[in-house]
JSON list of C-alpha atoms in Angstrom, two decimals:
[
{"chain": "A", "resi": 1, "resn": "MET", "atom": "CA", "xyz": [94.08, 132.03, 39.99]},
{"chain": "A", "resi": 2, "resn": "THR", "atom": "CA", "xyz": [97.08, 129.98, 41.14]},
{"chain": "A", "resi": 3, "resn": "THR", "atom": "CA", "xyz": [100.10, 132.03, 42.13]},
{"chain": "A", "resi": 4, "resn": "LEU", "atom": "CA", "xyz": [103.50, 131.36, 40.61]},
{"chain": "A", "resi": 5, "resn": "ASN", "atom": "CA", "xyz": [104.94, 130.14, 43.91]},
{"chain": "A", "resi": 6, "resn": "ALA", "atom": "CA", "xyz": [102.00, 127.81, 44.49]},
{"chain": "A", "resi": 7, "resn": "GLU", "atom": "CA", "xyz": [102.69, 126.30, 41.05]},
{"chain": "A", "resi": 8, "resn": "LEU", "atom": "CA", "xyz": [106.39, 126.01, 41.88]},
{"chain": "A", "resi": 9, "resn": "ARG", "atom": "CA", "xyz": [105.61, 124.32, 45.21]},
{"chain": "A", "resi": 10, "resn": "THR", "atom": "CA", "xyz": [103.31, 121.78, 43.53]},
{"chain": "A", "resi": 11, "resn": "PHE", "atom": "CA", "xyz": [106.06, 120.99, 41.00]},
{"chain": "A", "resi": 12, "resn": "TYR", "atom": "CA", "xyz": [108.66, 120.74, 43.76]},
{"chain": "A", "resi": 13, "resn": "GLU", "atom": "CA", "xyz": [106.62, 118.27, 45.79]},
{"chain": "A", "resi": 14, "resn": "ALA", "atom": "CA", "xyz": [106.01, 116.05, 42.75]},
{"chain": "A", "resi": 15, "resn": "ARG", "atom": "CA", "xyz": [109.66, 116.29, 41.75]},
{"chain": "A", "resi": 16, "resn": "GLN", "atom": "CA", "xyz": [110.90, 115.20, 45.17]},
{"chain": "A", "resi": 17, "resn": "GLN", "atom": "CA", "xyz": [109.20, 111.84, 44.72]},
{"chain": "A", "resi": 18, "resn": "GLN", "atom": "CA", "xyz": [111.29, 111.22, 41.59]},
{"chain": "A", "resi": 19, "resn": "ILE", "atom": "CA", "xyz": [114.72, 112.09, 42.99]},
{"chain": "A", "resi": 20, "resn": "PRO", "atom": "CA", "xyz": [116.76, 109.43, 44.81]},
{"chain": "A", "resi": 21, "resn": "ALA", "atom": "CA", "xyz": [117.24, 110.07, 48.53]},
{"chain": "A", "resi": 22, "resn": "GLU", "atom": "CA", "xyz": [121.03, 110.47, 48.31]},
{"chain": "A", "resi": 23, "resn": "ILE", "atom": "CA", "xyz": [120.68, 113.16, 45.62]},
{"chain": "A", "resi": 24, "resn": "ARG", "atom": "CA", "xyz": [117.94, 114.93, 47.57]},
{"chain": "A", "resi": 25, "resn": "GLU", "atom": "CA", "xyz": [120.26, 115.03, 50.56]},
{"chain": "A", "resi": 26, "resn": "ILE", "atom": "CA", "xyz": [123.06, 116.66, 48.55]},
{"chain": "A", "resi": 27, "resn": "MET", "atom": "CA", "xyz": [120.65, 119.24, 47.09]},
{"chain": "A", "resi": 28, "resn": "GLN", "atom": "CA", "xyz": [119.13, 120.06, 50.45]},
{"chain": "A", "resi": 29, "resn": "ARG", "atom": "CA", "xyz": [122.51, 120.39, 52.17]},
{"chain": "A", "resi": 30, "resn": "ALA", "atom": "CA", "xyz": [123.83, 122.69, 49.42]},
{"chain": "A", "resi": 31, "resn": "GLY", "atom": "CA", "xyz": [120.67, 124.76, 49.61]},
{"chain": "A", "resi": 32, "resn": "GLN", "atom": "CA", "xyz": [120.98, 125.15, 53.37]},
{"chain": "A", "resi": 33, "resn": "GLU", "atom": "CA", "xyz": [124.64, 126.12, 53.13]},
{"chain": "A", "resi": 34, "resn": "LEU", "atom": "CA", "xyz": [123.79, 128.78, 50.55]},
{"chain": "A", "resi": 35, "resn": "ALA", "atom": "CA", "xyz": [120.97, 130.12, 52.72]},
{"chain": "A", "resi": 36, "resn": "ASP", "atom": "CA", "xyz": [123.29, 130.19, 55.75]},
{"chain": "A", "resi": 37, "resn": "SER", "atom": "CA", "xyz": [125.96, 132.07, 53.78]},
{"chain": "A", "resi": 38, "resn": "GLY", "atom": "CA", "xyz": [123.96, 135.29, 54.02]},
{"chain": "A", "resi": 39, "resn": "GLN", "atom": "CA", "xyz": [124.56, 136.08, 50.36]},
{"chain": "A", "resi": 40, "resn": "ALA", "atom": "CA", "xyz": [120.93, 137.03, 49.72]},
{"chain": "A", "resi": 41, "resn": "ASP", "atom": "CA", "xyz": [121.25, 139.75, 52.39]},
{"chain": "A", "resi": 42, "resn": "SER", "atom": "CA", "xyz": [124.39, 141.19, 50.78]},
{"chain": "A", "resi": 43, "resn": "ALA", "atom": "CA", "xyz": [123.02, 141.33, 47.23]},
{"chain": "A", "resi": 44, "resn": "LEU", "atom": "CA", "xyz": [121.97, 144.71, 45.84]},
{"chain": "A", "resi": 45, "resn": "THR", "atom": "CA", "xyz": [118.61, 145.90, 47.06]},
{"chain": "A", "resi": 46, "resn": "VAL", "atom": "CA", "xyz": [116.25, 148.89, 47.10]},
{"chain": "A", "resi": 47, "resn": "GLY", "atom": "CA", "xyz": [118.00, 152.25, 46.91]},
{"chain": "A", "resi": 48, "resn": "ALA", "atom": "CA", "xyz": [121.14, 151.01, 45.15]},
{"chain": "A", "resi": 49, "resn": "GLN", "atom": "CA", "xyz": [122.05, 152.08, 41.64]},
{"chain": "A", "resi": 50, "resn": "ALA", "atom": "CA", "xyz": [121.64, 149.20, 39.21]},
{"chain": "A", "resi": 51, "resn": "PRO", "atom": "CA", "xyz": [124.99, 148.21, 37.67]},
{"chain": "A", "resi": 52, "resn": "ARG", "atom": "CA", "xyz": [124.96, 148.87, 33.94]},
{"chain": "A", "resi": 53, "resn": "PHE", "atom": "CA", "xyz": [125.42, 146.03, 31.46]},
{"chain": "A", "resi": 54, "resn": "ASN", "atom": "CA", "xyz": [125.71, 145.42, 27.75]},
{"chain": "A", "resi": 55, "resn": "LEU", "atom": "CA", "xyz": [124.90, 141.77, 27.02]},
{"chain": "A", "resi": 56, "resn": "PRO", "atom": "CA", "xyz": [124.20, 139.61, 23.97]},
{"chain": "A", "resi": 57, "resn": "THR", "atom": "CA", "xyz": [120.61, 138.71, 23.16]},
{"chain": "A", "resi": 58, "resn": "ALA", "atom": "CA", "xyz": [119.40, 135.30, 22.00]},
{"chain": "A", "resi": 59, "resn": "THR", "atom": "CA", "xyz": [119.67, 136.50, 18.39]},
{"chain": "A", "resi": 60, "resn": "GLY", "atom": "CA", "xyz": [123.24, 137.78, 18.67]},
{"chain": "A", "resi": 61, "resn": "GLN", "atom": "CA", "xyz": [122.52, 141.48, 19.10]},
{"chain": "A", "resi": 62, "resn": "THR", "atom": "CA", "xyz": [123.64, 143.39, 22.17]},
{"chain": "A", "resi": 63, "resn": "LEU", "atom": "CA", "xyz": [121.37, 145.17, 24.62]},
{"chain": "A", "resi": 64, "resn": "ALA", "atom": "CA", "xyz": [122.40, 147.79, 27.16]},
{"chain": "A", "resi": 65, "resn": "LEU", "atom": "CA", "xyz": [120.53, 148.59, 30.34]},
{"chain": "A", "resi": 66, "resn": "ASP", "atom": "CA", "xyz": [120.87, 152.30, 29.55]},
{"chain": "A", "resi": 67, "resn": "ASP", "atom": "CA", "xyz": [119.04, 151.78, 26.25]},
{"chain": "A", "resi": 68, "resn": "LEU", "atom": "CA", "xyz": [116.17, 150.08, 28.06]},
{"chain": "A", "resi": 69, "resn": "LEU", "atom": "CA", "xyz": [116.02, 152.77, 30.75]},
{"chain": "A", "resi": 70, "resn": "ALA", "atom": "CA", "xyz": [115.78, 155.45, 28.07]},
{"chain": "A", "resi": 71, "resn": "ASP", "atom": "CA", "xyz": [112.32, 154.06, 27.29]},
{"chain": "A", "resi": 72, "resn": "GLY", "atom": "CA", "xyz": [111.08, 153.61, 30.86]},
{"chain": "A", "resi": 73, "resn": "PRO", "atom": "CA", "xyz": [111.45, 151.41, 33.95]},
{"chain": "A", "resi": 74, "resn": "VAL", "atom": "CA", "xyz": [113.02, 147.98, 33.64]},
{"chain": "A", "resi": 75, "resn": "VAL", "atom": "CA", "xyz": [112.04, 144.67, 35.22]},
{"chain": "A", "resi": 76, "resn": "LEU", "atom": "CA", "xyz": [115.28, 142.68, 35.36]},
{"chain": "A", "resi": 77, "resn": "THR", "atom": "CA", "xyz": [115.14, 139.02, 36.33]},
{"chain": "A", "resi": 78, "resn": "PHE", "atom": "CA", "xyz": [118.06, 136.63, 36.82]},
{"chain": "A", "resi": 79, "resn": "TYR", "atom": "CA", "xyz": [117.56, 132.89, 36.28]},
{"chain": "A", "resi": 80, "resn": "ARG", "atom": "CA", "xyz": [119.83, 129.84, 36.27]},
{"chain": "A", "resi": 81, "resn": "GLY", "atom": "CA", "xyz": [119.24, 128.51, 32.77]},
{"chain": "A", "resi": 82, "resn": "ALA", "atom": "CA", "xyz": [116.95, 126.65, 30.42]},
{"chain": "A", "resi": 83, "resn": "TRP", "atom": "CA", "xyz": [117.98, 123.37, 32.09]},
{"chain": "A", "resi": 84, "resn": "CYS", "atom": "CA", "xyz": [116.27, 124.47, 35.33]},
{"chain": "A", "resi": 85, "resn": "PRO", "atom": "CA", "xyz": [112.56, 123.51, 35.36]},
{"chain": "A", "resi": 86, "resn": "TYR", "atom": "CA", "xyz": [111.78, 126.10, 38.05]},
{"chain": "A", "resi": 87, "resn": "CYS", "atom": "CA", "xyz": [113.26, 128.81, 35.82]},
{"chain": "A", "resi": 88, "resn": "ASN", "atom": "CA", "xyz": [111.10, 127.64, 32.92]},
{"chain": "A", "resi": 89, "resn": "ILE", "atom": "CA", "xyz": [107.95, 127.84, 35.03]},
{"chain": "A", "resi": 90, "resn": "ALA", "atom": "CA", "xyz": [108.91, 131.32, 36.25]},
{"chain": "A", "resi": 91, "resn": "LEU", "atom": "CA", "xyz": [109.69, 132.60, 32.74]},
{"chain": "A", "resi": 92, "resn": "ARG", "atom": "CA", "xyz": [106.43, 131.24, 31.37]},
{"chain": "A", "resi": 93, "resn": "SER", "atom": "CA", "xyz": [104.61, 133.05, 34.15]},
{"chain": "A", "resi": 94, "resn": "LEU", "atom": "CA", "xyz": [106.40, 136.30, 33.32]},
{"chain": "A", "resi": 95, "resn": "GLN", "atom": "CA", "xyz": [105.42, 135.84, 29.68]},
{"chain": "A", "resi": 96, "resn": "GLN", "atom": "CA", "xyz": [101.78, 135.51, 30.74]},
{"chain": "A", "resi": 97, "resn": "HIS", "atom": "CA", "xyz": [102.10, 138.90, 32.48]},
{"chain": "A", "resi": 98, "resn": "HIS", "atom": "CA", "xyz": [104.28, 140.53, 29.82]},
{"chain": "A", "resi": 99, "resn": "GLU", "atom": "CA", "xyz": [101.52, 142.68, 28.33]},
{"chain": "A", "resi": 100, "resn": "THR", "atom": "CA", "xyz": [100.51, 143.89, 31.78]},
{"chain": "A", "resi": 101, "resn": "ILE", "atom": "CA", "xyz": [104.11, 144.89, 32.49]},
{"chain": "A", "resi": 102, "resn": "THR", "atom": "CA", "xyz": [104.65, 146.68, 29.17]},
{"chain": "A", "resi": 103, "resn": "ALA", "atom": "CA", "xyz": [101.29, 148.45, 29.52]},
{"chain": "A", "resi": 104, "resn": "ARG", "atom": "CA", "xyz": [102.91, 150.26, 32.45]},
{"chain": "A", "resi": 105, "resn": "GLY", "atom": "CA", "xyz": [105.69, 151.53, 30.19]},
{"chain": "A", "resi": 106, "resn": "ALA", "atom": "CA", "xyz": [108.25, 149.04, 31.50]},
{"chain": "A", "resi": 107, "resn": "SER", "atom": "CA", "xyz": [110.61, 146.66, 29.71]},
{"chain": "A", "resi": 108, "resn": "LEU", "atom": "CA", "xyz": [111.10, 143.08, 30.87]},
{"chain": "A", "resi": 109, "resn": "VAL", "atom": "CA", "xyz": [114.46, 141.39, 30.39]},
{"chain": "A", "resi": 110, "resn": "ALA", "atom": "CA", "xyz": [115.84, 138.08, 31.70]},
{"chain": "A", "resi": 111, "resn": "VAL", "atom": "CA", "xyz": [119.52, 137.25, 32.26]},
{"chain": "A", "resi": 112, "resn": "SER", "atom": "CA", "xyz": [121.27, 133.91, 32.70]},
{"chain": "A", "resi": 113, "resn": "PRO", "atom": "CA", "xyz": [124.85, 132.62, 32.36]},
{"chain": "A", "resi": 114, "resn": "GLN", "atom": "CA", "xyz": [123.98, 130.38, 29.40]},
{"chain": "A", "resi": 115, "resn": "ILE", "atom": "CA", "xyz": [125.14, 130.88, 25.82]},
{"chain": "A", "resi": 116, "resn": "PRO", "atom": "CA", "xyz": [122.89, 132.70, 23.29]},
{"chain": "A", "resi": 117, "resn": "ASP", "atom": "CA", "xyz": [122.00, 129.46, 21.47]},
{"chain": "A", "resi": 118, "resn": "GLU", "atom": "CA", "xyz": [120.47, 128.10, 24.67]},
{"chain": "A", "resi": 119, "resn": "SER", "atom": "CA", "xyz": [118.60, 131.37, 25.20]},
{"chain": "A", "resi": 120, "resn": "LEU", "atom": "CA", "xyz": [117.25, 131.21, 21.66]},
{"chain": "A", "resi": 121, "resn": "THR", "atom": "CA", "xyz": [115.99, 127.65, 22.16]},
{"chain": "A", "resi": 122, "resn": "LEU", "atom": "CA", "xyz": [114.33, 128.73, 25.40]},
{"chain": "A", "resi": 123, "resn": "THR", "atom": "CA", "xyz": [112.75, 131.80, 23.77]},
{"chain": "A", "resi": 124, "resn": "GLU", "atom": "CA", "xyz": [111.31, 129.74, 20.92]},
{"chain": "A", "resi": 125, "resn": "LYS", "atom": "CA", "xyz": [110.11, 126.91, 23.16]},
{"chain": "A", "resi": 126, "resn": "HIS", "atom": "CA", "xyz": [108.13, 129.19, 25.46]},
{"chain": "A", "resi": 127, "resn": "GLY", "atom": "CA", "xyz": [107.23, 131.90, 22.93]},
{"chain": "A", "resi": 128, "resn": "LEU", "atom": "CA", "xyz": [108.91, 134.59, 25.01]},
{"chain": "A", "resi": 129, "resn": "ALA", "atom": "CA", "xyz": [108.25, 138.12, 23.79]},
{"chain": "A", "resi": 130, "resn": "PHE", "atom": "CA", "xyz": [110.94, 139.69, 25.99]},
{"chain": "A", "resi": 131, "resn": "ASP", "atom": "CA", "xyz": [114.71, 139.67, 25.59]},
{"chain": "A", "resi": 132, "resn": "VAL", "atom": "CA", "xyz": [116.74, 136.87, 27.15]},
{"chain": "A", "resi": 133, "resn": "LEU", "atom": "CA", "xyz": [120.37, 137.89, 27.65]},
{"chain": "A", "resi": 134, "resn": "SER", "atom": "CA", "xyz": [123.58, 135.89, 28.11]},
{"chain": "A", "resi": 135, "resn": "ASP", "atom": "CA", "xyz": [125.80, 136.79, 31.06]},
{"chain": "A", "resi": 136, "resn": "ILE", "atom": "CA", "xyz": [128.58, 134.32, 30.29]},
{"chain": "A", "resi": 137, "resn": "GLY", "atom": "CA", "xyz": [130.96, 134.11, 33.22]},
{"chain": "A", "resi": 138, "resn": "SER", "atom": "CA", "xyz": [128.29, 135.78, 35.40]},
{"chain": "A", "resi": 139, "resn": "ASP", "atom": "CA", "xyz": [130.11, 139.14, 35.47]},
{"chain": "A", "resi": 140, "resn": "THR", "atom": "CA", "xyz": [126.82, 141.05, 35.61]},
{"chain": "A", "resi": 141, "resn": "ALA", "atom": "CA", "xyz": [125.40, 138.73, 38.29]},
{"chain": "A", "resi": 142, "resn": "LYS", "atom": "CA", "xyz": [128.58, 139.35, 40.31]},
{"chain": "A", "resi": 143, "resn": "GLN", "atom": "CA", "xyz": [128.01, 143.11, 40.16]},
{"chain": "A", "resi": 144, "resn": "TYR", "atom": "CA", "xyz": [124.53, 142.60, 41.60]},
{"chain": "A", "resi": 145, "resn": "GLY", "atom": "CA", "xyz": [125.93, 140.34, 44.33]},
{"chain": "A", "resi": 146, "resn": "LEU", "atom": "CA", "xyz": [124.09, 137.29, 42.99]},
{"chain": "A", "resi": 147, "resn": "ALA", "atom": "CA", "xyz": [126.80, 134.97, 41.62]},
{"chain": "A", "resi": 148, "resn": "PHE", "atom": "CA", "xyz": [127.86, 131.92, 43.61]},
{"chain": "A", "resi": 149, "resn": "ASP", "atom": "CA", "xyz": [129.74, 128.69, 42.90]},
{"chain": "A", "resi": 150, "resn": "LEU", "atom": "CA", "xyz": [128.14, 125.27, 43.19]},
{"chain": "A", "resi": 151, "resn": "PRO", "atom": "CA", "xyz": [129.80, 122.95, 45.73]},
{"chain": "A", "resi": 152, "resn": "ASP", "atom": "CA", "xyz": [131.64, 119.97, 44.23]},
{"chain": "A", "resi": 153, "resn": "ASP", "atom": "CA", "xyz": [129.06, 117.34, 45.19]},
{"chain": "A", "resi": 154, "resn": "LEU", "atom": "CA", "xyz": [126.13, 119.31, 43.76]},
{"chain": "A", "resi": 155, "resn": "ALA", "atom": "CA", "xyz": [128.07, 120.09, 40.56]},
{"chain": "A", "resi": 156, "resn": "ALA", "atom": "CA", "xyz": [128.66, 116.34, 40.21]},
{"chain": "A", "resi": 157, "resn": "VAL", "atom": "CA", "xyz": [124.92, 115.71, 40.66]},
{"chain": "A", "resi": 158, "resn": "TYR", "atom": "CA", "xyz": [124.09, 118.22, 37.93]},
{"chain": "A", "resi": 159, "resn": "ASP", "atom": "CA", "xyz": [126.59, 116.48, 35.64]},
{"chain": "A", "resi": 160, "resn": "LYS", "atom": "CA", "xyz": [124.96, 113.13, 36.43]},
{"chain": "A", "resi": 161, "resn": "LEU", "atom": "CA", "xyz": [121.54, 114.58, 35.63]},
{"chain": "A", "resi": 162, "resn": "GLY", "atom": "CA", "xyz": [122.85, 115.61, 32.20]},
{"chain": "A", "resi": 163, "resn": "PHE", "atom": "CA", "xyz": [122.57, 119.40, 32.58]},
{"chain": "A", "resi": 164, "resn": "ASP", "atom": "CA", "xyz": [125.95, 119.86, 30.81]},
{"chain": "A", "resi": 165, "resn": "LEU", "atom": "CA", "xyz": [126.70, 123.24, 32.40]},
{"chain": "A", "resi": 166, "resn": "GLN", "atom": "CA", "xyz": [130.23, 123.10, 30.99]},
{"chain": "A", "resi": 167, "resn": "ARG", "atom": "CA", "xyz": [128.74, 123.52, 27.50]},
{"chain": "A", "resi": 168, "resn": "VAL", "atom": "CA", "xyz": [125.70, 125.72, 28.14]},
{"chain": "A", "resi": 169, "resn": "ASN", "atom": "CA", "xyz": [127.65, 128.12, 30.37]},
{"chain": "A", "resi": 170, "resn": "ASP", "atom": "CA", "xyz": [130.60, 128.20, 27.96]},
{"chain": "A", "resi": 171, "resn": "GLY", "atom": "CA", "xyz": [133.24, 126.84, 30.32]},
{"chain": "A", "resi": 172, "resn": "HIS", "atom": "CA", "xyz": [131.83, 128.38, 33.52]},
{"chain": "A", "resi": 173, "resn": "PRO", "atom": "CA", "xyz": [129.90, 125.35, 34.82]},
{"chain": "A", "resi": 174, "resn": "ARG", "atom": "CA", "xyz": [130.10, 126.07, 38.54]},
{"chain": "A", "resi": 175, "resn": "THR", "atom": "CA", "xyz": [128.89, 129.69, 38.68]},
{"chain": "A", "resi": 176, "resn": "LEU", "atom": "CA", "xyz": [125.17, 130.49, 38.82]},
{"chain": "A", "resi": 177, "resn": "PRO", "atom": "CA", "xyz": [123.08, 133.48, 39.95]},
{"chain": "A", "resi": 178, "resn": "LEU", "atom": "CA", "xyz": [120.69, 133.51, 42.87]},
{"chain": "A", "resi": 179, "resn": "PRO", "atom": "CA", "xyz": [117.10, 133.84, 41.61]},
{"chain": "A", "resi": 180, "resn": "ALA", "atom": "CA", "xyz": [116.45, 137.58, 41.68]},
{"chain": "A", "resi": 181, "resn": "THR", "atom": "CA", "xyz": [114.15, 140.20, 40.17]},
{"chain": "A", "resi": 182, "resn": "TYR", "atom": "CA", "xyz": [114.61, 143.97, 40.26]},
{"chain": "A", "resi": 183, "resn": "VAL", "atom": "CA", "xyz": [112.34, 146.86, 39.31]},
{"chain": "A", "resi": 184, "resn": "ILE", "atom": "CA", "xyz": [114.60, 149.70, 38.19]},
{"chain": "A", "resi": 185, "resn": "ASP", "atom": "CA", "xyz": [113.41, 153.26, 37.59]},
{"chain": "A", "resi": 186, "resn": "ARG", "atom": "CA", "xyz": [114.47, 155.46, 34.67]},
{"chain": "A", "resi": 187, "resn": "ASP", "atom": "CA", "xyz": [117.26, 157.01, 36.76]},
{"chain": "A", "resi": 188, "resn": "GLY", "atom": "CA", "xyz": [118.76, 153.56, 37.28]},
{"chain": "A", "resi": 189, "resn": "ALA", "atom": "CA", "xyz": [117.75, 153.23, 40.93]},
{"chain": "A", "resi": 190, "resn": "ILE", "atom": "CA", "xyz": [116.47, 149.91, 42.24]},
{"chain": "A", "resi": 191, "resn": "ARG", "atom": "CA", "xyz": [112.95, 150.56, 43.51]},
{"chain": "A", "resi": 192, "resn": "TRP", "atom": "CA", "xyz": [111.90, 146.98, 44.31]},
{"chain": "A", "resi": 193, "resn": "ALA", "atom": "CA", "xyz": [113.93, 143.80, 44.78]},
{"chain": "A", "resi": 194, "resn": "PHE", "atom": "CA", "xyz": [113.40, 140.09, 45.24]},
{"chain": "A", "resi": 195, "resn": "VAL", "atom": "CA", "xyz": [116.45, 137.93, 46.03]},
{"chain": "A", "resi": 196, "resn": "ASN", "atom": "CA", "xyz": [116.32, 134.40, 47.41]},
{"chain": "A", "resi": 197, "resn": "THR", "atom": "CA", "xyz": [118.83, 131.58, 47.75]},
{"chain": "A", "resi": 198, "resn": "ASP", "atom": "CA", "xyz": [116.01, 129.07, 47.20]},
{"chain": "A", "resi": 199, "resn": "TYR", "atom": "CA", "xyz": [115.71, 128.41, 43.47]},
{"chain": "A", "resi": 200, "resn": "THR", "atom": "CA", "xyz": [112.23, 126.93, 43.99]},
{"chain": "A", "resi": 201, "resn": "THR", "atom": "CA", "xyz": [110.91, 130.36, 45.07]},
{"chain": "A", "resi": 202, "resn": "ARG", "atom": "CA", "xyz": [110.56, 133.31, 42.67]},
{"chain": "A", "resi": 203, "resn": "ALA", "atom": "CA", "xyz": [109.21, 136.85, 42.52]},
{"chain": "A", "resi": 204, "resn": "GLU", "atom": "CA", "xyz": [105.43, 136.89, 42.11]},
{"chain": "A", "resi": 205, "resn": "PRO", "atom": "CA", "xyz": [104.35, 138.73, 38.93]},
{"chain": "A", "resi": 206, "resn": "ALA", "atom": "CA", "xyz": [101.59, 140.42, 40.95]},
{"chain": "A", "resi": 207, "resn": "ASP", "atom": "CA", "xyz": [104.22, 141.90, 43.28]},
{"chain": "A", "resi": 208, "resn": "ILE", "atom": "CA", "xyz": [106.29, 143.11, 40.32]},
{"chain": "A", "resi": 209, "resn": "ILE", "atom": "CA", "xyz": [103.24, 144.82, 38.83]},
{"chain": "A", "resi": 210, "resn": "ALA", "atom": "CA", "xyz": [102.37, 146.37, 42.20]},
{"chain": "A", "resi": 211, "resn": "ALA", "atom": "CA", "xyz": [105.90, 147.75, 42.40]},
{"chain": "A", "resi": 212, "resn": "LEU", "atom": "CA", "xyz": [105.54, 149.32, 38.96]},
{"chain": "A", "resi": 213, "resn": "ASP", "atom": "CA", "xyz": [102.20, 150.82, 39.97]},
{"chain": "A", "resi": 214, "resn": "ALA", "atom": "CA", "xyz": [103.76, 152.29, 43.11]},
{"chain": "A", "resi": 215, "resn": "MET", "atom": "CA", "xyz": [106.29, 154.14, 40.96]},
{"chain": "A", "resi": 216, "resn": "SER", "atom": "CA", "xyz": [103.73, 155.82, 38.72]}
]
């Protein structure tokens, strides 16, 4: 069975052939600068208490981390938005493993800075059975140490590509989260963490499931 990151790598290599060289250069330089910033190393990790949140769902309700933890462990994943093809691949993969995750008594929830309408479209498109929450302004991502601002030239590229982050992020077009996934126990402690500045790399579902098994 193909791993998630193998699928992401195959997509990345095909995608590179379609992107003009000058745009690739801007993307690669921004990616390297983000990696060199050390932000991934300063984000919350194993042993920290997970910051609490109360965020809107795709259907306009609100969901609190404490409510989820009352029922069991939580798998919390941060993604950039429905406009990001790597995020879509990762979320589809999580959906394929959703039953395996919930069979271990855990809840799965995904968070992005996009507005609820975008989350609803994403949920319907991919048939997601887990909640997709809106962290407009990235306040929750900031508490986890994940929020960063796009450099000007990359923001201009995203505008040129038609991602319209001004609209989908409700006036916060520059701020995005690092791709990250946390396994949080019922006491709110982070027991497993994946954080990476490279948006083409994501937490493997098999590793998430192994982390849940290690807690039981």
